[in-house]
Amino acid sequence: MTQLPSKENLVKPAADLAILSDIKTLRAHARKDIEEGAVTSGYAADRKVVIKLLNEALATELVCVLRYKRHHFMAKGIHSESIKAEFLQHANEEMAHADLLAKRITELGGEPDFSPDGLSQRSHAEYVAGDTLNTMIKEDLIAERIAIESYREMIAYLADADPTTQKLLKEILAMEEEHAEDLASLMSNIKPEMPNLVM
C-alpha cells in the first residue's frame, strides 16, 4: 500500500513561499496591460526573440509538410505503399505542429508568418525533392534530425522563462524523435539496389 505524505511534508517552508505574490498583488498585475492577453508582467522571456524562434520553427514545419507531401505522391516502386502511408502520416503530424506553433505565436501577441516568400530561408530544414525512395527517406531523416536539434536548443534557451512554450516544444520534439526513428527503420529496410525509382 502506498504511503501518503504526511501533512508536515505538504507544507512548504517560508523561504519557498517568498516567490509567491499575495492576492492583492496578483490582481493588480493582472489588470495592467490587459491588451497583452496571456503575456503578463511575470513573463520572463524576450517575447520578440521567442516569436522569431517560433516563426522559424513554423517555417521548418511547413517546409517539412511540403516535402513529405511530395514524397507521398511521388514515391513509386514495389516497396512504396507502406512508405507512402508513413510520409502522409508525418505530413499530417507536421501540419498539426505548425498549427500549434501558430497558435502559440498569437498567444504571445505575435503574427504567424505563413508567407511563402522566404519560407525556405526561414526554415531550418531544407526542401529536397529526392528521386528514389532511399533519397526521400534519407532527406526526411536529415530534416527530422535538424528539427530535433533546433527544438532542443530552443528548449534550452527558454529554460524557465516561458514554461508554456517550453512544454509545447518538448511535445513537438518527442514527435520529431519518433519520426526520426520511423525513418531510420525504413531506411534500414530499403536496400539501394531494389527497384525504387520515382517515375
PDB file of C-alpha atoms in Angstrom:
ATOM      1  CA  MET A   1       0.000   0.000   0.000  1.00  0.00           C
ATOM      2  CA  THR A   2       1.353   3.452  -0.978  1.00  0.00           C
ATOM      3  CA  GLN A   3       2.198   5.788   1.915  1.00  0.00           C
ATOM      4  CA  LEU A   4       0.708   9.245   1.563  1.00  0.00           C
ATOM      5  CA  PRO A   5       2.986  12.138   2.503  1.00  0.00           C
ATOM      6  CA  SER A   6       2.431  13.494   5.981  1.00  0.00           C
ATOM      7  CA  LYS A   7       0.785  16.878   6.453  1.00  0.00           C
ATOM      8  CA  GLU A   8       4.139  18.309   7.520  1.00  0.00           C
ATOM      9  CA  ASN A   9       5.716  17.264   4.197  1.00  0.00           C
ATOM     10  CA  LEU A  10       2.991  19.052   2.241  1.00  0.00           C
ATOM     11  CA  VAL A  11       3.669  22.418   3.885  1.00  0.00           C
ATOM     12  CA  LYS A  12       6.348  24.443   2.066  1.00  0.00           C
ATOM     13  CA  PRO A  13       8.990  26.276   4.096  1.00  0.00           C
ATOM     14  CA  ALA A  14       8.520  30.051   4.322  1.00  0.00           C
ATOM     15  CA  ALA A  15      11.611  30.634   2.126  1.00  0.00           C
ATOM     16  CA  ASP A  16       9.966  28.722  -0.742  1.00  0.00           C
ATOM     17  CA  LEU A  17       6.777  30.774  -0.352  1.00  0.00           C
ATOM     18  CA  ALA A  18       8.653  34.091  -0.709  1.00  0.00           C
ATOM     19  CA  ILE A  19       8.416  33.869  -4.514  1.00  0.00           C
ATOM     20  CA  LEU A  20       4.607  33.790  -4.398  1.00  0.00           C
ATOM     21  CA  SER A  21       2.648  37.027  -4.758  1.00  0.00           C
ATOM     22  CA  ASP A  22      -0.152  37.888  -2.401  1.00  0.00           C
ATOM     23  CA  ILE A  23      -3.685  38.004  -3.800  1.00  0.00           C
ATOM     24  CA  LYS A  24      -3.817  41.802  -3.978  1.00  0.00           C
ATOM     25  CA  THR A  25      -0.563  41.923  -5.992  1.00  0.00           C
ATOM     26  CA  LEU A  26      -1.740  39.148  -8.366  1.00  0.00           C
ATOM     27  CA  ARG A  27      -4.965  41.032  -9.032  1.00  0.00           C
ATOM     28  CA  ALA A  28      -3.159  44.332  -9.594  1.00  0.00           C
ATOM     29  CA  HIS A  29      -0.663  42.787 -12.038  1.00  0.00           C
ATOM     30  CA  ALA A  30      -3.470  41.084 -13.978  1.00  0.00           C
ATOM     31  CA  ARG A  31      -5.177  44.454 -14.531  1.00  0.00           C
ATOM     32  CA  LYS A  32      -2.047  46.017 -16.064  1.00  0.00           C
ATOM     33  CA  ASP A  33      -1.579  45.851 -19.838  1.00  0.00           C
ATOM     34  CA  ILE A  34      -4.645  43.656 -20.336  1.00  0.00           C
ATOM     35  CA  GLU A  35      -4.343  44.080 -24.122  1.00  0.00           C
ATOM     36  CA  GLU A  36      -1.296  41.804 -23.877  1.00  0.00           C
ATOM     37  CA  GLY A  37      -3.599  38.826 -23.290  1.00  0.00           C
ATOM     38  CA  ALA A  38      -1.713  35.845 -21.897  1.00  0.00           C
ATOM     39  CA  VAL A  39       1.545  37.782 -21.556  1.00  0.00           C
ATOM     40  CA  THR A  40       1.609  39.102 -18.009  1.00  0.00           C
ATOM     41  CA  SER A  41       4.291  41.076 -16.186  1.00  0.00           C
ATOM     42  CA  GLY A  42       5.653  37.757 -14.917  1.00  0.00           C
ATOM     43  CA  TYR A  43       6.613  36.646 -18.436  1.00  0.00           C
ATOM     44  CA  ALA A  44      10.407  36.414 -18.215  1.00  0.00           C
ATOM     45  CA  ALA A  45      11.476  35.637 -21.789  1.00  0.00           C
ATOM     46  CA  ASP A  46      12.293  38.137 -24.529  1.00  0.00           C
ATOM     47  CA  ARG A  47       8.983  37.928 -26.369  1.00  0.00           C
ATOM     48  CA  LYS A  48      10.340  39.236 -29.697  1.00  0.00           C
ATOM     49  CA  VAL A  49      13.065  36.589 -29.708  1.00  0.00           C
ATOM     50  CA  VAL A  50      10.616  33.831 -28.789  1.00  0.00           C
ATOM     51  CA  ILE A  51       8.214  34.864 -31.566  1.00  0.00           C
ATOM     52  CA  LYS A  52      11.107  34.930 -34.071  1.00  0.00           C
ATOM     53  CA  LEU A  53      12.188  31.430 -32.985  1.00  0.00           C
ATOM     54  CA  LEU A  54       8.631  30.135 -33.182  1.00  0.00           C
ATOM     55  CA  ASN A  55       8.210  31.610 -36.679  1.00  0.00           C
ATOM     56  CA  GLU A  56      11.398  29.836 -37.756  1.00  0.00           C
ATOM     57  CA  ALA A  57      10.024  26.601 -36.272  1.00  0.00           C
ATOM     58  CA  LEU A  58       6.733  27.256 -38.091  1.00  0.00           C
ATOM     59  CA  ALA A  59       8.601  27.669 -41.395  1.00  0.00           C
ATOM     60  CA  THR A  60      10.513  24.452 -40.709  1.00  0.00           C
ATOM     61  CA  GLU A  61       7.298  22.542 -40.098  1.00  0.00           C
ATOM     62  CA  LEU A  62       5.678  23.955 -43.252  1.00  0.00           C
ATOM     63  CA  VAL A  63       8.678  23.009 -45.398  1.00  0.00           C
ATOM     64  CA  CYS A  64       8.548  19.526 -43.891  1.00  0.00           C
ATOM     65  CA  VAL A  65       4.829  19.256 -44.712  1.00  0.00           C
ATOM     66  CA  LEU A  66       5.526  20.193 -48.335  1.00  0.00           C
ATOM     67  CA  ARG A  67       8.447  17.775 -48.629  1.00  0.00           C
ATOM     68  CA  TYR A  68       6.527  14.877 -47.048  1.00  0.00           C
ATOM     69  CA  LYS A  69       3.524  15.577 -49.300  1.00  0.00           C
ATOM     70  CA  ARG A  70       5.711  15.492 -52.410  1.00  0.00           C
ATOM     71  CA  HIS A  71       7.324  12.271 -51.243  1.00  0.00           C
ATOM     72  CA  HIS A  72       3.904  10.759 -50.542  1.00  0.00           C
ATOM     73  CA  PHE A  73       2.696  11.473 -54.073  1.00  0.00           C
ATOM     74  CA  MET A  74       5.961  10.740 -55.901  1.00  0.00           C
ATOM     75  CA  ALA A  75       7.071   7.507 -54.225  1.00  0.00           C
ATOM     76  CA  LYS A  76       6.873   4.580 -56.647  1.00  0.00           C
ATOM     77  CA  GLY A  77       8.027   1.015 -56.656  1.00  0.00           C
ATOM     78  CA  ILE A  78       7.365  -2.329 -55.066  1.00  0.00           C
ATOM     79  CA  HIS A  79       8.070  -1.102 -51.529  1.00  0.00           C
ATOM     80  CA  SER A  80       6.348   2.264 -51.809  1.00  0.00           C
ATOM     81  CA  GLU A  81       2.810   1.722 -50.479  1.00  0.00           C
ATOM     82  CA  SER A  82       3.606   1.438 -46.776  1.00  0.00           C
ATOM     83  CA  ILE A  83       6.251   4.154 -47.083  1.00  0.00           C
ATOM     84  CA  LYS A  84       3.785   6.483 -48.823  1.00  0.00           C
ATOM     85  CA  ALA A  85       1.405   5.992 -45.896  1.00  0.00           C
ATOM     86  CA  GLU A  86       4.218   6.875 -43.476  1.00  0.00           C
ATOM     87  CA  PHE A  87       5.056  10.024 -45.462  1.00  0.00           C
ATOM     88  CA  LEU A  88       1.395  11.105 -45.377  1.00  0.00           C
ATOM     89  CA  GLN A  89       1.105  10.475 -41.639  1.00  0.00           C
ATOM     90  CA  HIS A  90       4.239  12.517 -40.997  1.00  0.00           C
ATOM     91  CA  ALA A  91       2.943  15.339 -43.223  1.00  0.00           C
ATOM     92  CA  ASN A  92      -0.284  15.491 -41.233  1.00  0.00           C
ATOM     93  CA  GLU A  93       1.564  15.466 -37.908  1.00  0.00           C
ATOM     94  CA  GLU A  94       3.941  18.217 -39.072  1.00  0.00           C
ATOM     95  CA  MET A  95       0.909  20.314 -40.092  1.00  0.00           C
ATOM     96  CA  ALA A  96      -0.536  19.826 -36.608  1.00  0.00           C
ATOM     97  CA  HIS A  97       2.794  21.074 -35.188  1.00  0.00           C
ATOM     98  CA  ALA A  98       2.600  24.134 -37.453  1.00  0.00           C
ATOM     99  CA  ASP A  99      -0.894  24.886 -36.171  1.00  0.00           C
ATOM    100  CA  LEU A 100       0.236  24.607 -32.535  1.00  0.00           C
ATOM    101  CA  LEU A 101       3.184  26.913 -33.178  1.00  0.00           C
ATOM    102  CA  ALA A 102       0.989  29.475 -34.958  1.00  0.00           C
ATOM    103  CA  LYS A 103      -1.456  29.416 -32.052  1.00  0.00           C
ATOM    104  CA  ARG A 104       1.341  29.992 -29.538  1.00  0.00           C
ATOM    105  CA  ILE A 105       2.741  32.877 -31.609  1.00  0.00           C
ATOM    106  CA  THR A 106      -0.642  34.616 -31.485  1.00  0.00           C
ATOM    107  CA  GLU A 107      -0.940  33.933 -27.733  1.00  0.00           C
ATOM    108  CA  LEU A 108       2.342  35.803 -27.320  1.00  0.00           C
ATOM    109  CA  GLY A 109       0.969  38.747 -29.297  1.00  0.00           C
ATOM    110  CA  GLY A 110       2.851  37.926 -32.493  1.00  0.00           C
ATOM    111  CA  GLU A 111       1.808  37.103 -36.027  1.00  0.00           C
ATOM    112  CA  PRO A 112       2.489  33.671 -37.506  1.00  0.00           C
ATOM    113  CA  ASP A 113       4.402  34.060 -40.768  1.00  0.00           C
ATOM    114  CA  PHE A 114       2.762  31.809 -43.363  1.00  0.00           C
ATOM    115  CA  SER A 115       4.094  33.845 -46.278  1.00  0.00           C
ATOM    116  CA  PRO A 116       5.610  31.659 -48.991  1.00  0.00           C
ATOM    117  CA  ASP A 117       8.109  34.464 -49.699  1.00  0.00           C
ATOM    118  CA  GLY A 118      11.291  33.472 -47.908  1.00  0.00           C
ATOM    119  CA  LEU A 119       9.763  30.311 -46.403  1.00  0.00           C
ATOM    120  CA  SER A 120      12.800  28.179 -47.270  1.00  0.00           C
ATOM    121  CA  GLN A 121      15.164  30.842 -45.868  1.00  0.00           C
ATOM    122  CA  ARG A 122      13.273  30.941 -42.543  1.00  0.00           C
ATOM    123  CA  SER A 123      13.162  27.153 -42.310  1.00  0.00           C
ATOM    124  CA  HIS A 124      15.951  25.308 -40.543  1.00  0.00           C
ATOM    125  CA  ALA A 125      15.333  22.224 -42.721  1.00  0.00           C
ATOM    126  CA  GLU A 126      15.780  22.152 -46.474  1.00  0.00           C
ATOM    127  CA  TYR A 127      13.301  21.120 -49.143  1.00  0.00           C
ATOM    128  CA  VAL A 128      14.964  18.315 -51.082  1.00  0.00           C
ATOM    129  CA  ALA A 129      12.738  16.553 -53.604  1.00  0.00           C
ATOM    130  CA  GLY A 130      14.559  13.208 -53.761  1.00  0.00           C
ATOM    131  CA  ASP A 131      14.389  10.902 -56.770  1.00  0.00           C
ATOM    132  CA  THR A 132      14.302   7.469 -55.106  1.00  0.00           C
ATOM    133  CA  LEU A 133      12.651   6.056 -52.010  1.00  0.00           C
ATOM    134  CA  ASN A 134      16.086   5.872 -50.409  1.00  0.00           C
ATOM    135  CA  THR A 135      16.897   9.537 -51.010  1.00  0.00           C
ATOM    136  CA  MET A 136      13.415  10.609 -49.927  1.00  0.00           C
ATOM    137  CA  ILE A 137      13.719   8.735 -46.641  1.00  0.00           C
ATOM    138  CA  LYS A 138      17.289   9.966 -46.149  1.00  0.00           C
ATOM    139  CA  GLU A 139      16.359  13.627 -46.730  1.00  0.00           C
ATOM    140  CA  ASP A 140      13.331  13.345 -44.450  1.00  0.00           C
ATOM    141  CA  LEU A 141      15.522  11.806 -41.746  1.00  0.00           C
ATOM    142  CA  ILE A 142      18.093  14.606 -42.111  1.00  0.00           C
ATOM    143  CA  ALA A 143      15.291  17.186 -41.803  1.00  0.00           C
ATOM    144  CA  GLU A 144      13.943  15.473 -38.684  1.00  0.00           C
ATOM    145  CA  ARG A 145      17.422  15.468 -37.142  1.00  0.00           C
ATOM    146  CA  ILE A 146      17.730  19.204 -37.873  1.00  0.00           C
ATOM    147  CA  ALA A 147      14.332  19.809 -36.248  1.00  0.00           C
ATOM    148  CA  ILE A 148      15.349  17.740 -33.208  1.00  0.00           C
ATOM    149  CA  GLU A 149      18.499  19.789 -32.640  1.00  0.00           C
ATOM    150  CA  SER A 150      16.639  23.034 -33.293  1.00  0.00           C
ATOM    151  CA  TYR A 151      13.909  22.220 -30.766  1.00  0.00           C
ATOM    152  CA  ARG A 152      16.456  21.084 -28.174  1.00  0.00           C
ATOM    153  CA  GLU A 153      18.302  24.379 -28.498  1.00  0.00           C
ATOM    154  CA  MET A 154      15.087  26.405 -28.217  1.00  0.00           C
ATOM    155  CA  ILE A 155      14.035  24.425 -25.136  1.00  0.00           C
ATOM    156  CA  ALA A 156      17.424  25.069 -23.517  1.00  0.00           C
ATOM    157  CA  TYR A 157      17.263  28.768 -24.439  1.00  0.00           C
ATOM    158  CA  LEU A 158      13.846  29.192 -22.835  1.00  0.00           C
ATOM    159  CA  ALA A 159      14.881  27.456 -19.607  1.00  0.00           C
ATOM    160  CA  ASP A 160      12.277  28.568 -17.045  1.00  0.00           C
ATOM    161  CA  ALA A 161      11.496  31.897 -18.725  1.00  0.00           C
ATOM    162  CA  ASP A 162       8.497  30.581 -20.719  1.00  0.00           C
ATOM    163  CA  PRO A 163       7.300  27.209 -19.376  1.00  0.00           C
ATOM    164  CA  THR A 164       4.234  27.093 -21.670  1.00  0.00           C
ATOM    165  CA  THR A 165       6.257  27.452 -24.867  1.00  0.00           C
ATOM    166  CA  GLN A 166       8.887  25.096 -23.498  1.00  0.00           C
ATOM    167  CA  LYS A 167       6.230  22.434 -22.788  1.00  0.00           C
ATOM    168  CA  LEU A 168       4.848  22.808 -26.320  1.00  0.00           C
ATOM    169  CA  LEU A 169       8.315  22.468 -27.853  1.00  0.00           C
ATOM    170  CA  LYS A 170       9.048  19.381 -25.740  1.00  0.00           C
ATOM    171  CA  GLU A 171       5.855  17.746 -27.017  1.00  0.00           C
ATOM    172  CA  ILE A 172       6.767  18.529 -30.625  1.00  0.00           C
ATOM    173  CA  LEU A 173      10.346  17.347 -30.021  1.00  0.00           C
ATOM    174  CA  ALA A 174       9.080  13.964 -28.794  1.00  0.00           C
ATOM    175  CA  MET A 175       7.091  13.545 -32.020  1.00  0.00           C
ATOM    176  CA  GLU A 176      10.077  14.567 -34.175  1.00  0.00           C
ATOM    177  CA  GLU A 177      12.216  11.971 -32.402  1.00  0.00           C
ATOM    178  CA  GLU A 178       9.545   9.368 -33.152  1.00  0.00           C
ATOM    179  CA  HIS A 179       9.542  10.410 -36.818  1.00  0.00           C
ATOM    180  CA  ALA A 180      13.331  10.074 -36.958  1.00  0.00           C
ATOM    181  CA  GLU A 181      13.142   6.561 -35.500  1.00  0.00           C
ATOM    182  CA  ASP A 182      10.455   5.598 -38.037  1.00  0.00           C
ATOM    183  CA  LEU A 183      12.573   6.881 -40.910  1.00  0.00           C
ATOM    184  CA  ALA A 184      15.766   5.231 -39.666  1.00  0.00           C
ATOM    185  CA  SER A 185      13.869   1.945 -39.510  1.00  0.00           C
ATOM    186  CA  LEU A 186      12.503   2.442 -43.046  1.00  0.00           C
ATOM    187  CA  MET A 187      15.964   3.310 -44.364  1.00  0.00           C
ATOM    188  CA  SER A 188      17.454   0.118 -42.955  1.00  0.00           C
ATOM    189  CA  ASN A 189      14.718  -1.925 -44.684  1.00  0.00           C
ATOM    190  CA  ILE A 190      15.137  -0.422 -48.160  1.00  0.00           C
ATOM    191  CA  LYS A 191      18.214  -1.659 -49.977  1.00  0.00           C
ATOM    192  CA  PRO A 192      19.828   0.674 -52.561  1.00  0.00           C
ATOM    193  CA  GLU A 193      19.745  -1.939 -55.317  1.00  0.00           C
ATOM    194  CA  MET A 194      15.989  -2.531 -55.017  1.00  0.00           C
ATOM    195  CA  PRO A 195      13.768  -1.016 -57.731  1.00  0.00           C
ATOM    196  CA  ASN A 196      12.540   2.168 -56.070  1.00  0.00           C
ATOM    197  CA  LEU A 197      12.922   4.837 -58.714  1.00  0.00           C
ATOM    198  CA  VAL A 198      10.334   7.544 -58.915  1.00  0.00           C
ATOM    199  CA  MET A 199       8.707   7.570 -62.326  1.00  0.00           C
TER     200      MET A 199
END
